[in-house]
The first five atom37 places (N, CA, C, CB, O) and aatype in JSON, in Angstrom:
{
  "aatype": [20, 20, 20, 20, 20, 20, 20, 20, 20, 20, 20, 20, 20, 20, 20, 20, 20, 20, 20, 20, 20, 20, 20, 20, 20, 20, 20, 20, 20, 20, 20, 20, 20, 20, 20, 20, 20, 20, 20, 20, 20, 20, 20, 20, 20, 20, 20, 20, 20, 20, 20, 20, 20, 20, 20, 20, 20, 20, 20, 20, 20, 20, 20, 20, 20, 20, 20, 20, 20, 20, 20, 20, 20, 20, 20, 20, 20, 20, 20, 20, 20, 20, 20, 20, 20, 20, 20, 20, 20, 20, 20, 20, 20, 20, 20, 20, 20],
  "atom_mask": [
    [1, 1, 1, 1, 1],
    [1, 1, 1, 1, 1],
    [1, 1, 1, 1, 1],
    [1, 1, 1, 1, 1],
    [1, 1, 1, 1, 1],
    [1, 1, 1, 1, 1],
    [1, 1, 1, 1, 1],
    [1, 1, 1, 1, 1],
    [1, 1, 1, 1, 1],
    [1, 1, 1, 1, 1],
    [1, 1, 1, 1, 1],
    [1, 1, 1, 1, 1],
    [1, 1, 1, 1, 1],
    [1, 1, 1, 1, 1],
    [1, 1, 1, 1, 1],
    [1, 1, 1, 1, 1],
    [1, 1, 1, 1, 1],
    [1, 1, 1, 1, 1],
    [1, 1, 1, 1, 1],
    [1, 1, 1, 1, 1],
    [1, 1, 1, 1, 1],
    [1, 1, 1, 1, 1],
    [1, 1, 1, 1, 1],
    [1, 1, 1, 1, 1],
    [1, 1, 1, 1, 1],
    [1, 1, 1, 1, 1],
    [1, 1, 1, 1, 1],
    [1, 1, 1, 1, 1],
    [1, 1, 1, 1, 1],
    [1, 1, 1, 1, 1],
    [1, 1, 1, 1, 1],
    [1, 1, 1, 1, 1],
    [1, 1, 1, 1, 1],
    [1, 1, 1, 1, 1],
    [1, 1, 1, 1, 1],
    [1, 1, 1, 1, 1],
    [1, 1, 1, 1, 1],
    [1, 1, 1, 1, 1],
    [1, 1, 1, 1, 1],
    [1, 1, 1, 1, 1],
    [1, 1, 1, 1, 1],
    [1, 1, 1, 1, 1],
    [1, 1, 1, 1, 1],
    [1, 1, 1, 1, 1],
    [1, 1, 1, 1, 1],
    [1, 1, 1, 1, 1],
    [1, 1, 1, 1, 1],
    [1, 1, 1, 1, 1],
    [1, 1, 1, 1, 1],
    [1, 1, 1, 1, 1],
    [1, 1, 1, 1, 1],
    [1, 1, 1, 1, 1],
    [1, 1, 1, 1, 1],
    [1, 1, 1, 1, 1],
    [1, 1, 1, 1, 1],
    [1, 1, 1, 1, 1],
    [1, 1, 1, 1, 1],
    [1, 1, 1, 1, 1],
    [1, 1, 1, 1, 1],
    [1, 1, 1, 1, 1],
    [1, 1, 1, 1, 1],
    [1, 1, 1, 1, 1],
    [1, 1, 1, 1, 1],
    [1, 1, 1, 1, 1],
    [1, 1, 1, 1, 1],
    [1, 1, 1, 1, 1],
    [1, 1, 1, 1, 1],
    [1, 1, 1, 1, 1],
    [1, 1, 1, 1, 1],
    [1, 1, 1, 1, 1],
    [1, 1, 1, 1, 1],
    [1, 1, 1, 1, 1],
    [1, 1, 1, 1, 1],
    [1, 1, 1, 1, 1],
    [1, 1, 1, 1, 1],
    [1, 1, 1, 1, 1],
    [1, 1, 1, 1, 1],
    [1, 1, 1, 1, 1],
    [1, 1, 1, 1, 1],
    [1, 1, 1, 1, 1],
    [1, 1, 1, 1, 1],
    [1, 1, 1, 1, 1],
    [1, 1, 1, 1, 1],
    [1, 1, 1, 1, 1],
    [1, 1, 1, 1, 1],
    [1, 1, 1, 1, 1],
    [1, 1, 1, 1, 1],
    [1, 1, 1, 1, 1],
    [1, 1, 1, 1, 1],
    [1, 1, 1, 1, 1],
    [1, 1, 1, 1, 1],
    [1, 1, 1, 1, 1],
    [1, 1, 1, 1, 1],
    [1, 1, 1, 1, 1],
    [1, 1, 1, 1, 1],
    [1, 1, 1, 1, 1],
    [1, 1, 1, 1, 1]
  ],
  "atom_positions": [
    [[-38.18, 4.77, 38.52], [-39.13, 3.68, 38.71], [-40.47, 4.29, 39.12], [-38.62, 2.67, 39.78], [-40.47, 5.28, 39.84]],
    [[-41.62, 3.75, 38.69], [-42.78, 4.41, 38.73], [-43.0, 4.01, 40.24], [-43.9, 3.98, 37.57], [-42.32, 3.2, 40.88]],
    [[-44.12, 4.75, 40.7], [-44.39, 4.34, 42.14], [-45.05, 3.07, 42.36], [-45.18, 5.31, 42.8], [-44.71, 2.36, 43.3]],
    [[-46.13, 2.69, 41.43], [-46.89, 1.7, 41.09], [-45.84, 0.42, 41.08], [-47.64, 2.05, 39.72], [-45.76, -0.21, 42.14]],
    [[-45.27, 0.11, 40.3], [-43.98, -0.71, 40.24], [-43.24, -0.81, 41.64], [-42.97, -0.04, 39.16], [-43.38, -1.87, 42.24]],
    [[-42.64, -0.04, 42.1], [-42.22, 0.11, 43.3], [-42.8, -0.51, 44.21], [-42.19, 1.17, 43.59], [-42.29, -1.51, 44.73]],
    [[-44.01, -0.04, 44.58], [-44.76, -0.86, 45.71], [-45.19, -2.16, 45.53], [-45.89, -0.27, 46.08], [-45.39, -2.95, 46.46]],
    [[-45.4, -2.48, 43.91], [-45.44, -4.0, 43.72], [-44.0, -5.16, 44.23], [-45.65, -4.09, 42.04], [-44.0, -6.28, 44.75]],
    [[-42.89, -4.23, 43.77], [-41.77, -5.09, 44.02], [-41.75, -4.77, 46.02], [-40.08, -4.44, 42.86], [-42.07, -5.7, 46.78]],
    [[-41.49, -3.84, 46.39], [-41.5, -3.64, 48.09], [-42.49, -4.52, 48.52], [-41.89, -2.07, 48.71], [-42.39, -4.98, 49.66]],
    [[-43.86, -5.0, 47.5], [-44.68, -6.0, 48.6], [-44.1, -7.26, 48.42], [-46.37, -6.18, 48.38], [-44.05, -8.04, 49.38]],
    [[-43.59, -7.6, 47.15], [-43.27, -8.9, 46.5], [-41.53, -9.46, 47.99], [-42.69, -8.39, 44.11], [-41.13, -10.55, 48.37]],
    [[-41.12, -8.1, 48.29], [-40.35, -8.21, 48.51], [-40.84, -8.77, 50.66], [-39.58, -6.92, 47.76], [-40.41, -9.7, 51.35]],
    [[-41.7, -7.82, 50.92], [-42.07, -8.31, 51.65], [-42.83, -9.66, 52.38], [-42.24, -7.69, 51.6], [-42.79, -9.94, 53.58]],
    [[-43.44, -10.31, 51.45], [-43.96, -11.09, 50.99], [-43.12, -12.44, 51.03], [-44.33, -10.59, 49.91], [-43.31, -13.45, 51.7]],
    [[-42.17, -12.15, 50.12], [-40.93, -12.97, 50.33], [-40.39, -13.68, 51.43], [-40.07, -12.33, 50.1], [-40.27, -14.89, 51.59]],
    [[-39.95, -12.29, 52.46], [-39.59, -12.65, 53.81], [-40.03, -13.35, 54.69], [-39.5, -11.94, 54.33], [-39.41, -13.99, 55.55]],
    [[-41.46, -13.23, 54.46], [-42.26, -13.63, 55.71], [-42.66, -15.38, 54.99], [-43.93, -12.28, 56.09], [-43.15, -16.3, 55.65]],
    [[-42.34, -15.41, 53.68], [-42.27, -16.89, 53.15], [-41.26, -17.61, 53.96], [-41.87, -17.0, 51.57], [-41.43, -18.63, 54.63]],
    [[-40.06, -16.84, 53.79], [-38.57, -17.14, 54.26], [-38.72, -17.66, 55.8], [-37.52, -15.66, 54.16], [-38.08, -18.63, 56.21]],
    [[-39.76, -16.79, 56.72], [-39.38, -16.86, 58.57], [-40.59, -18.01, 58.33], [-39.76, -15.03, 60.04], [-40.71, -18.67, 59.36]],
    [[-41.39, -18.37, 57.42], [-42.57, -19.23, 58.05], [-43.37, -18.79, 58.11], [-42.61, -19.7, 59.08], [-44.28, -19.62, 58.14]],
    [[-43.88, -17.37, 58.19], [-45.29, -16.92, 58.41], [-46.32, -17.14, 57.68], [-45.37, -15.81, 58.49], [-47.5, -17.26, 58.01]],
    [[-45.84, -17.19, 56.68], [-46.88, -17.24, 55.39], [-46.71, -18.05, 54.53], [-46.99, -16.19, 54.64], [-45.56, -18.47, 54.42]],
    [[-47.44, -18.44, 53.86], [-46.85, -20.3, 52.53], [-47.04, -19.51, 51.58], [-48.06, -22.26, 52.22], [-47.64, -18.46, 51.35]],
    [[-46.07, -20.58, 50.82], [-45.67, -19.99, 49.59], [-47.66, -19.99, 48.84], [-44.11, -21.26, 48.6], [-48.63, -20.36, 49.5]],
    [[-47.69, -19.59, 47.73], [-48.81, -19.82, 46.98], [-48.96, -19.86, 45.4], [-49.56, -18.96, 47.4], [-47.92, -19.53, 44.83]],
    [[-49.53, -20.04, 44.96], [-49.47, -19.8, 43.56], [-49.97, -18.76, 42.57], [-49.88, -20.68, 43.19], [-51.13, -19.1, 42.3]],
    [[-49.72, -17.83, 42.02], [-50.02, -16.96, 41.8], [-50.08, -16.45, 40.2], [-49.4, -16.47, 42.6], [-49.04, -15.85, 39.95]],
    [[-50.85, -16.49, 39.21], [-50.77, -16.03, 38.09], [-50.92, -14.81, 37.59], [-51.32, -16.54, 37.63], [-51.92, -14.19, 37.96]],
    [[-49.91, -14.07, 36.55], [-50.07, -12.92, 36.6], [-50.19, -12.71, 35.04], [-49.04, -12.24, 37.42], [-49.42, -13.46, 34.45]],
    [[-50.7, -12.15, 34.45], [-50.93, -11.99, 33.16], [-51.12, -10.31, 32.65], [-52.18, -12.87, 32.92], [-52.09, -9.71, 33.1]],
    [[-50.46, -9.8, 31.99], [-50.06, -8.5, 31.25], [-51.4, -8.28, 30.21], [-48.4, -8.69, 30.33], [-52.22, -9.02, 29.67]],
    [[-51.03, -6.52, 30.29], [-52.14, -5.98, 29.03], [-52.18, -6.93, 27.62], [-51.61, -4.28, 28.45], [-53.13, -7.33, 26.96]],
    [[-50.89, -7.08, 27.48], [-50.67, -7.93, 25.97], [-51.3, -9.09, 25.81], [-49.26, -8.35, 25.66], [-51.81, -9.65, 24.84]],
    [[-51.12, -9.46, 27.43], [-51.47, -10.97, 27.26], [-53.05, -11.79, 27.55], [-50.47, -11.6, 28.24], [-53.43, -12.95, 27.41]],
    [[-53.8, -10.34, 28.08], [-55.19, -10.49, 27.94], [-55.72, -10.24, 26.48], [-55.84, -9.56, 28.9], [-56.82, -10.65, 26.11]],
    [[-55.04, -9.69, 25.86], [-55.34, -9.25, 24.27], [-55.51, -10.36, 23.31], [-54.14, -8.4, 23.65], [-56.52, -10.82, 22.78]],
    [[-54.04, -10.74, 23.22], [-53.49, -11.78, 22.9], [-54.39, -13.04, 23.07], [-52.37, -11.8, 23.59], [-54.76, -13.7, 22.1]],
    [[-54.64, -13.26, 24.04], [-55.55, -14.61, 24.94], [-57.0, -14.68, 24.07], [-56.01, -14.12, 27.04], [-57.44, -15.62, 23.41]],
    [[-57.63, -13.25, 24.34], [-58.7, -13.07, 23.51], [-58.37, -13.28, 21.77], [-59.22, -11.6, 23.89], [-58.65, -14.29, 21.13]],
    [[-57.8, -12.24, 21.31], [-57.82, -12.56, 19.76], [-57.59, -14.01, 19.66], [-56.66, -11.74, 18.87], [-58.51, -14.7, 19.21]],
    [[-56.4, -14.61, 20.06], [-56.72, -16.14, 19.86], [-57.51, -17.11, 19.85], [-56.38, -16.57, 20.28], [-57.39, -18.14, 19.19]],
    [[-58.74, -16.67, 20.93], [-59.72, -17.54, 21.1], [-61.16, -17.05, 19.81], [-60.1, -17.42, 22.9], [-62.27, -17.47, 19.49]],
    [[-60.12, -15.83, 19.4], [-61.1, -15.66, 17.84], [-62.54, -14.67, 18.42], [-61.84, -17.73, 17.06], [-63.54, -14.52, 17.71]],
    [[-62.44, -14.22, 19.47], [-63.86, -13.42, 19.89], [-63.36, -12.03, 20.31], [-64.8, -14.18, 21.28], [-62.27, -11.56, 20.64]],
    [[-65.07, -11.41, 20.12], [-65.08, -9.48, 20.31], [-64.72, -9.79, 21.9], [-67.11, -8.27, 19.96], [-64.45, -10.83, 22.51]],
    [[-64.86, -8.1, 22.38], [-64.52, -8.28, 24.1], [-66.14, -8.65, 24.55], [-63.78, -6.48, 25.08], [-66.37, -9.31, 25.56]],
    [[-66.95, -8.25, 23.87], [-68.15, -8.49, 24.18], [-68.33, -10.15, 24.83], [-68.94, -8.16, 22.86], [-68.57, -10.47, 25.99]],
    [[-68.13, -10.99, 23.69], [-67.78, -12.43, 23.75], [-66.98, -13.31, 24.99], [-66.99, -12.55, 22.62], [-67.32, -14.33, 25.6]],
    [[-65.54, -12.29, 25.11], [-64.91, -13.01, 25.75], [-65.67, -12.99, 27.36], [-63.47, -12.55, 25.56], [-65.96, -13.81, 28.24]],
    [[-65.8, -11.31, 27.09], [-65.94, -11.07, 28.58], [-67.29, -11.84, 29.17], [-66.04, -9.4, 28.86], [-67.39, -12.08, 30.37]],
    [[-68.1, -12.14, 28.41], [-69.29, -13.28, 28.82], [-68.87, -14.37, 29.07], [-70.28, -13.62, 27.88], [-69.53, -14.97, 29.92]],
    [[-67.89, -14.95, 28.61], [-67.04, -16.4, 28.37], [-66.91, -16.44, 29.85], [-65.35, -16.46, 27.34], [-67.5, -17.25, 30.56]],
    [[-66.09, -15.49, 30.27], [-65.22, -15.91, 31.33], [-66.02, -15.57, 32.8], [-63.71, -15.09, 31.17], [-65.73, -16.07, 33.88]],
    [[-67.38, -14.34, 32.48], [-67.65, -13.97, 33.31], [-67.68, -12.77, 34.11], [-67.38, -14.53, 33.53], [-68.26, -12.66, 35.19]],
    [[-66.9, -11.7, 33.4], [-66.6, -10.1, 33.79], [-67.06, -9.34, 32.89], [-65.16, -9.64, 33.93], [-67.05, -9.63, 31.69]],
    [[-67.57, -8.15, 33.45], [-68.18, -7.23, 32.54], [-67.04, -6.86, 31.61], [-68.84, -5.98, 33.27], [-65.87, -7.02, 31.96]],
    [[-67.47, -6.22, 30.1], [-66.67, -5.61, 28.98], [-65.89, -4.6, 29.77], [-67.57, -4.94, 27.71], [-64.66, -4.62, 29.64]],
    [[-66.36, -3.85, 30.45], [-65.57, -2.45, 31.4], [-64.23, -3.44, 31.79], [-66.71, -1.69, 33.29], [-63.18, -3.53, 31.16]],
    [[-64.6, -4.05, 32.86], [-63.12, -5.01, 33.12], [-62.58, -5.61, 32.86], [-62.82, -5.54, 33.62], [-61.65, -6.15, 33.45]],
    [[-63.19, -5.8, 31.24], [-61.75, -6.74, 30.35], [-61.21, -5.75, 29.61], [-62.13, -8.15, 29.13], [-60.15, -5.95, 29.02]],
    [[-62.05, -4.2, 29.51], [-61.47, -3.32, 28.67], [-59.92, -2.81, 29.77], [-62.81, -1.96, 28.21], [-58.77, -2.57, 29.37]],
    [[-60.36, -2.78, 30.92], [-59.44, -2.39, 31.94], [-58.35, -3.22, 32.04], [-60.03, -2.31, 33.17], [-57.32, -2.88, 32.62]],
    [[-58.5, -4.17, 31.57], [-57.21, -5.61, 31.95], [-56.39, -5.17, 30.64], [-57.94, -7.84, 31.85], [-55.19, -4.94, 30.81]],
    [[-57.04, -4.99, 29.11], [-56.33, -4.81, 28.14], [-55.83, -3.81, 27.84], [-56.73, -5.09, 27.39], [-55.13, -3.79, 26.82]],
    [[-56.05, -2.38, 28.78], [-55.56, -1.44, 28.92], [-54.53, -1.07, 30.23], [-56.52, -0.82, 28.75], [-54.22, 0.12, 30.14]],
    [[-54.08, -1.53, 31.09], [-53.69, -1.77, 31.82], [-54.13, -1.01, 33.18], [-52.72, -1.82, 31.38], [-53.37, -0.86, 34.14]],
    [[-55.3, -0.6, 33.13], [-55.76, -0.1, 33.92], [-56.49, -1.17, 35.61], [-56.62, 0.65, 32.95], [-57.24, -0.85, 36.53]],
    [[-55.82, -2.3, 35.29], [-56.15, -3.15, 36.22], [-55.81, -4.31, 35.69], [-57.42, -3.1, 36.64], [-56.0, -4.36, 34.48]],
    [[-55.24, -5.58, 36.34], [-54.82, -6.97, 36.31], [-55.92, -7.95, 36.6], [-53.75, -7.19, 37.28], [-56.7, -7.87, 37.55]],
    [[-55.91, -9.15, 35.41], [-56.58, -10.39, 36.51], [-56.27, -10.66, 37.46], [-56.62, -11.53, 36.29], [-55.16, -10.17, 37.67]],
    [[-56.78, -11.47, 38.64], [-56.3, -12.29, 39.59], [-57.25, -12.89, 39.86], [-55.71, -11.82, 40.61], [-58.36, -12.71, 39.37]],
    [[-56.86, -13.99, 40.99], [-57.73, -15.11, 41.46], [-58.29, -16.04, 40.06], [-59.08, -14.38, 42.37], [-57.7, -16.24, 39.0]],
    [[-59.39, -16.42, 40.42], [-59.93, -17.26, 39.5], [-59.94, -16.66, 38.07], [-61.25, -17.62, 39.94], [-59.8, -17.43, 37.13]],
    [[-60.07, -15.54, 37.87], [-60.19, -14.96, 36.47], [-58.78, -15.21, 35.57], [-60.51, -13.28, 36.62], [-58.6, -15.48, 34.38]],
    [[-58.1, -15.05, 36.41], [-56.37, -15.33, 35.63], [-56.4, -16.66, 35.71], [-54.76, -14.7, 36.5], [-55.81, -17.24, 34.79]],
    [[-56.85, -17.26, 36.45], [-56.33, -19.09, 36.33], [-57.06, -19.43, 34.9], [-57.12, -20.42, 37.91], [-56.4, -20.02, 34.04]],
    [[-58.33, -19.1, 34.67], [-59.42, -19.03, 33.86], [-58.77, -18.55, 32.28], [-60.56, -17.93, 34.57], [-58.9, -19.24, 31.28]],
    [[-58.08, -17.3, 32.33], [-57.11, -17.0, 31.62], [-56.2, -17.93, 31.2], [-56.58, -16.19, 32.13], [-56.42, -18.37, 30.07]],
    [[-55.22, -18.38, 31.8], [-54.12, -19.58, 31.41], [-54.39, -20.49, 30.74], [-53.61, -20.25, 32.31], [-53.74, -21.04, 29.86]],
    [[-55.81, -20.78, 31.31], [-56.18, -22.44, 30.65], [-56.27, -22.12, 29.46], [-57.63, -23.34, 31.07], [-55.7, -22.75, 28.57]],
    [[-57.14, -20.85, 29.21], [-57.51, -20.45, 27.69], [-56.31, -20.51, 27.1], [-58.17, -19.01, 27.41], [-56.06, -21.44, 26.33]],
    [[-55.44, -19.56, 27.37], [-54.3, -19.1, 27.08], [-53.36, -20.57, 26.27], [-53.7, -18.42, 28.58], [-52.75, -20.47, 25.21]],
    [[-53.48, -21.82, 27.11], [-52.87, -22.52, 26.8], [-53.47, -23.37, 25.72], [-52.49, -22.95, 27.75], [-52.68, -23.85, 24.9]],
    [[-55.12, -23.68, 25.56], [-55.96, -23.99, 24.37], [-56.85, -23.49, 24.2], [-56.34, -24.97, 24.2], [-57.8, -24.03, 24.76]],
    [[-57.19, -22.2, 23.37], [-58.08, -21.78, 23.79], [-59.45, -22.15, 22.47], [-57.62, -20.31, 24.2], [-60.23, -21.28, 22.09]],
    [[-59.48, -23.43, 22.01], [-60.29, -23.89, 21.26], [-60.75, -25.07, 22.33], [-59.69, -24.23, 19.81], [-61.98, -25.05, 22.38]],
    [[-60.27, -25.98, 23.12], [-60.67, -26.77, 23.69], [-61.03, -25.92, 25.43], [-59.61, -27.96, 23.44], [-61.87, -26.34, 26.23]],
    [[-60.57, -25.29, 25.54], [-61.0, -24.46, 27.0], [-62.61, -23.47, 26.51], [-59.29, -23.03, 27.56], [-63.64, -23.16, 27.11]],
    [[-62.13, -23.29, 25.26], [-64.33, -22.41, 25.02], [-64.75, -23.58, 24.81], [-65.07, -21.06, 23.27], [-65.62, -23.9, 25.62]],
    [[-64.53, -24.28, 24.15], [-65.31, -25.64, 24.16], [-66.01, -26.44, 25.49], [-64.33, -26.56, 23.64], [-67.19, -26.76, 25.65]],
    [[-65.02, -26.61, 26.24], [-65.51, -26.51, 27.79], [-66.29, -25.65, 28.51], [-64.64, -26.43, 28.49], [-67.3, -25.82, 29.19]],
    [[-65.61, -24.65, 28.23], [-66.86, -23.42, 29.23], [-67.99, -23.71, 28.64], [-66.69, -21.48, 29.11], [-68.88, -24.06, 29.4]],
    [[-68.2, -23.67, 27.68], [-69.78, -23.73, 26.65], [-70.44, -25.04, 26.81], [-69.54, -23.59, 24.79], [-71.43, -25.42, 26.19]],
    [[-69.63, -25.82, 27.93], [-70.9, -27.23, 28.32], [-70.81, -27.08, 29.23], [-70.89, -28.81, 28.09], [-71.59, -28.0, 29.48]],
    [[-70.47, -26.61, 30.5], [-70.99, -25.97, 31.48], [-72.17, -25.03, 31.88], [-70.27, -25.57, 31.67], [-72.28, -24.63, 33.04]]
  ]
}
C-alpha cells in the first residue's frame, strides 16, 4: 500500500471515530478522481484553458487534478458534480452569472 493511500485511509479512519464519540459531525464531502476531472471536462466539450476559467482555477491546477497530482475539494468539487451531472445546463448557468 502506498504511503499516500495509507494516511488517507488512517485519517478517514480517524475521522470516523471521533464521528462515532461525538466530537466531530458527520459532513459532506465530495471526492472526484484524475478520470473524473477529465471526463467532467471533455463532456462539457471544452480545452483546459476553458474549463479552468469556467470554474475558476488556474490551467496549472486543473492540469494537477487531471494528473493526479492533487484533488478538488471544497467548493471546486461541489462545482465539479453539478457539471458532472449536466454539464450543458450547469455552463449555461455559470455563463449568466
Amino acid at each position: 500500500m502506498k504511503k499516500r493511500m495509507f494516511e488517507e485511509l488512517a485519517g478517514s479512519v480517524r475521522e470516523a471515530g471521533a464521528i462515532l464519540r461525538g466530537e466531530r459531525k458527520l459532513s459532506r464531502r465530495t471526492v472526484i478522481g484524475p478520470a473524473g476531472v477529465r471526463d467532467i471536462r471533455e463532456r462539457a466539450s471544452l480545452s483546459q484553458s476553458a474549463f479552468a476559467q469556467l470554474i475558476g482555477v488556474s490551467v496549472k491546477t486543473l492540469q494537477n487534478w487531471e494528473q493526479d497530482r492533487r484533488r478538488p475539494t471544497g467548493a471546486p468539487a461541489t462545482l465539479l458534480s453539478i457539471i458532472e451531472h449536466d454539464p450543458v445546463l450547469a455552463v449555461r448557468a455559470i455563463h449568466r452569472v
